[in-house]
Tab-separated table of C-alpha atoms in Angstrom:
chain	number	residue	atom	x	y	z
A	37	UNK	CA	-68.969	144.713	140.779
A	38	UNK	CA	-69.243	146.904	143.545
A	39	UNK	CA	-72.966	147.368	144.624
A	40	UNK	CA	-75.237	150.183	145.609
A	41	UNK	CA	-75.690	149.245	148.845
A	42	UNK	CA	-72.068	149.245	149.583
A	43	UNK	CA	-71.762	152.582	149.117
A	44	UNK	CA	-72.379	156.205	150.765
A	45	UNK	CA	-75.701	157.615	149.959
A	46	UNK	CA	-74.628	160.045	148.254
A	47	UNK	CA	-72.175	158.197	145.850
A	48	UNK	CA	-74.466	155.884	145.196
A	49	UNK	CA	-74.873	154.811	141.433
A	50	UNK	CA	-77.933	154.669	139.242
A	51	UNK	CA	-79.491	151.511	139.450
A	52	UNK	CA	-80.615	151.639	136.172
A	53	UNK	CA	-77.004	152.027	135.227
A	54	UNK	CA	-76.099	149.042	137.339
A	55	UNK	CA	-78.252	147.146	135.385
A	56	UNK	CA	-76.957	148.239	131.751
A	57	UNK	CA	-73.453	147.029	133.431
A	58	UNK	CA	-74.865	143.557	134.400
A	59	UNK	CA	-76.642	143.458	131.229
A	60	UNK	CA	-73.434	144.168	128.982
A	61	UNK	CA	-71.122	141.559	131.140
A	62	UNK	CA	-74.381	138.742	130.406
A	63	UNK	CA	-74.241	139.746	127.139
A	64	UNK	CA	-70.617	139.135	126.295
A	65	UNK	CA	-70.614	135.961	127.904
A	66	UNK	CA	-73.840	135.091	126.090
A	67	UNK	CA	-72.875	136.104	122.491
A	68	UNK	CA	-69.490	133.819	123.361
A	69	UNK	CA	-72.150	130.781	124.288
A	70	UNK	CA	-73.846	131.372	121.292
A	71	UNK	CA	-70.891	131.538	119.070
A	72	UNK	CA	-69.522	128.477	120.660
A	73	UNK	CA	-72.432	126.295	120.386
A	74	UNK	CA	-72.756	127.374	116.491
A	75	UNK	CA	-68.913	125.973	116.830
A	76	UNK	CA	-69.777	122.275	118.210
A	77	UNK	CA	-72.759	122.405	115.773
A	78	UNK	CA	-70.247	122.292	113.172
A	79	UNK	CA	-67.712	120.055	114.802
A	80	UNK	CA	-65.363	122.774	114.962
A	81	UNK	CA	-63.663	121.679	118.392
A	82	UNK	CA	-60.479	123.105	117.792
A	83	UNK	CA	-61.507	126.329	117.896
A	84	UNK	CA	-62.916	128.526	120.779
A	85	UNK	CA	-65.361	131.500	120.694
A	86	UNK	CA	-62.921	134.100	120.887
A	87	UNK	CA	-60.665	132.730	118.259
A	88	UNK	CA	-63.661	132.442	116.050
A	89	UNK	CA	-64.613	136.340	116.707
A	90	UNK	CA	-61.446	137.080	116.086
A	91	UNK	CA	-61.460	135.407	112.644
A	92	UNK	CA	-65.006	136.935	112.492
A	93	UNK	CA	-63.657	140.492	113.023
A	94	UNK	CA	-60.142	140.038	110.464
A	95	UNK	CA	-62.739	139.599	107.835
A	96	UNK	CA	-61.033	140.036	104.022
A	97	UNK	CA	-58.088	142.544	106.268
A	98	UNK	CA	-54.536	141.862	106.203
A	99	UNK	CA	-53.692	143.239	110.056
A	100	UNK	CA	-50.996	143.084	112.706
A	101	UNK	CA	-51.679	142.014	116.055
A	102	UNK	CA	-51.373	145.876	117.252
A	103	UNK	CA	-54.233	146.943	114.399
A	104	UNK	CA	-56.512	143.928	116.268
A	105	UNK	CA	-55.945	145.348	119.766
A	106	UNK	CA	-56.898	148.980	118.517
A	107	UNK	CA	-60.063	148.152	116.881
A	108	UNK	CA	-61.300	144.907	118.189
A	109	UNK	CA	-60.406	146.012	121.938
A	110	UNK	CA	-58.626	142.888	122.068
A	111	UNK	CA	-56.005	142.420	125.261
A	112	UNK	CA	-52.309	142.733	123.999
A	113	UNK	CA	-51.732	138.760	125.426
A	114	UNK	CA	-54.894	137.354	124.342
A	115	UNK	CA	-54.436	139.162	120.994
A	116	UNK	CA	-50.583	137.641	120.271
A	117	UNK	CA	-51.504	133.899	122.420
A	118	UNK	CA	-54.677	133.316	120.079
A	119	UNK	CA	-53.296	134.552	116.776
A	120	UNK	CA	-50.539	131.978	117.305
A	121	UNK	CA	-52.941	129.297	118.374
A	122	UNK	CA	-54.781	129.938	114.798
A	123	UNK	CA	-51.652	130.210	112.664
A	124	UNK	CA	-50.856	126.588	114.034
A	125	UNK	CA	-54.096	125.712	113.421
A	126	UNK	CA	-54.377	126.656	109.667
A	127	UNK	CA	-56.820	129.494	110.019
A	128	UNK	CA	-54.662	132.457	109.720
A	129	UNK	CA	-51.699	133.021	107.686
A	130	UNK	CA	-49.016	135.341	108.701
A	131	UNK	CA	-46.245	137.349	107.073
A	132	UNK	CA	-43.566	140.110	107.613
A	133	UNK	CA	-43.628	143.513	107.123
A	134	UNK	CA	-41.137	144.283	104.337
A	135	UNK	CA	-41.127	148.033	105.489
A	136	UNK	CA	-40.556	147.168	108.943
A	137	UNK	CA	-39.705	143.340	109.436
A	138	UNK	CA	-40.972	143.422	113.155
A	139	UNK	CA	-43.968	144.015	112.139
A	140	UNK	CA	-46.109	140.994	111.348
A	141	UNK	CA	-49.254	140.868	109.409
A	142	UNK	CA	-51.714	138.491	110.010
A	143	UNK	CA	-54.720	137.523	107.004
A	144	UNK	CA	-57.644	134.359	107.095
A	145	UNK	CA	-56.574	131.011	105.179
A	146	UNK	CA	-59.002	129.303	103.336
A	147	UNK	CA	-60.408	127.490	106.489
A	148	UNK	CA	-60.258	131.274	108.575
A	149	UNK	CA	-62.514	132.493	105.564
A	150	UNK	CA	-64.984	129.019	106.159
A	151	UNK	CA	-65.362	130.016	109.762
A	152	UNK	CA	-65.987	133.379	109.149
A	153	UNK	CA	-68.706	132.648	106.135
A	154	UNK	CA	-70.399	129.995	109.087
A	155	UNK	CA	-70.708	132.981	111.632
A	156	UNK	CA	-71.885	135.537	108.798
A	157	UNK	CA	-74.570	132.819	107.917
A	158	UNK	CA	-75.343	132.480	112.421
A	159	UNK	CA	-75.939	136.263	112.420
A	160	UNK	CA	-77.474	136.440	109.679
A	161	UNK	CA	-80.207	134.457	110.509
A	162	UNK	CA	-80.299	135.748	114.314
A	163	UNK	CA	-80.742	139.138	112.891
A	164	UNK	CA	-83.794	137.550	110.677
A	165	UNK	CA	-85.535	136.569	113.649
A	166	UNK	CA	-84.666	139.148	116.149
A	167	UNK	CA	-88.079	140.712	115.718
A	168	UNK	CA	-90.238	137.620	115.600
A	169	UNK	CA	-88.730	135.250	118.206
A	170	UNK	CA	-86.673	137.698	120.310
A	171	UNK	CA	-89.302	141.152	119.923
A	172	UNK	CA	-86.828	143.687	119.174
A	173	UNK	CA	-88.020	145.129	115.940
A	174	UNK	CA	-84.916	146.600	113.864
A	175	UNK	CA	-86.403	150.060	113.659
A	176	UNK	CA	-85.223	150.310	117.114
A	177	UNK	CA	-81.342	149.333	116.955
A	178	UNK	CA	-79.916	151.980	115.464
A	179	UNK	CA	-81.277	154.089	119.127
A	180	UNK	CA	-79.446	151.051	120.791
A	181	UNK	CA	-76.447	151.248	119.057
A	182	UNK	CA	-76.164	154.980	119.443
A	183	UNK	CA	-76.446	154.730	123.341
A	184	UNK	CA	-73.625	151.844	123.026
A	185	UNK	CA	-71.451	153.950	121.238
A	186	UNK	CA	-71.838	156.848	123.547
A	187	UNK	CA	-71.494	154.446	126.680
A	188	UNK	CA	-68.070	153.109	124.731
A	189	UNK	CA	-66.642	157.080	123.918
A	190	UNK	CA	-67.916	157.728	127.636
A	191	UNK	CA	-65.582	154.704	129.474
A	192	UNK	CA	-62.702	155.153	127.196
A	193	UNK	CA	-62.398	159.199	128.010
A	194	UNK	CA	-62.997	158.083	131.582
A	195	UNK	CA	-59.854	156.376	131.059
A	196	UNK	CA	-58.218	159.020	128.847
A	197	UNK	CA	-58.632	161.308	131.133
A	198	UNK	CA	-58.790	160.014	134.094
A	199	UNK	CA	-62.244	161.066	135.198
């Protein structure tokens, strides 16, 4: 990340908005250490934290690969290299489009649907003690998630358009 100090007067950024970009790359990589560590908990070692979002974010959906880039903001390569990685492991099953046999849709096995019920049941009880252990009281994420969801509309119409 390019920092303040590196840069004209002038064009120099908020530093309160350098922060919120720290804070949201630390908190990526620290939701994947949490997920991850929920994983070796359960002896799950075949599995990494992204592949187990993924399987999170499928849910009960039948998707293709293209469906999981658009709404998960998944990478096109990531997207295509982990779904076959879980297909060969058991925890996704895939089939072809009879409308349009390139097409290939993509839906949790048994075991995807066990991982995904063990991550429910993580954030489920991290959302239980958010307030007590962590002091955010709930009353106060729906203001969070607003400004997130602004921040997200705000980068992708910077690329849209070019800004």
């Amino acid at each position: 990340m390019v920092m303040a100090e590196n840069m004209a007067p002038d064009a120099a950024p908020n530093m309160e908005y350098l922060e919120l970009l720290q804070l949201v790359e630390r908190l990526h990589r620290q939701l994947l250490d949490v997920v991850k560590d929920e994983l070796d908990r359960e002896g799950l070692d075949d599995l990494n934290s992204v592949q187990a979002l993924l399987l999170f974010n499928i849910g009960d959906q039948e998707l293709t690969a293209g469906e999981l880039r658009t709404r998960g903001h998944y990478l096109g390569s990531n997207v295509s290299y982990n779904l076959k990685k879980l297909v060969d492991a058991g925890y996704i099953r895939h089939e072809r489009s009879e409308v349009d046999r390139r097409s290939v849709r993509v839906s949790l096995t048994e075991t995807g649907h066990a991982v995904r019920a063990r991550l429910n049941t993580l954030f489920a009880r991290q959302g239980t003690a958010l307030s007590p252990v962590g002091g955010v009281e709930v009353d106060q994420l729906p203001a969070v998630n607003t400004a997130l969801t602004r921040i997200e509309r705000f980068w992708a119409d910077h690329i849209r358009f070019r800004m």
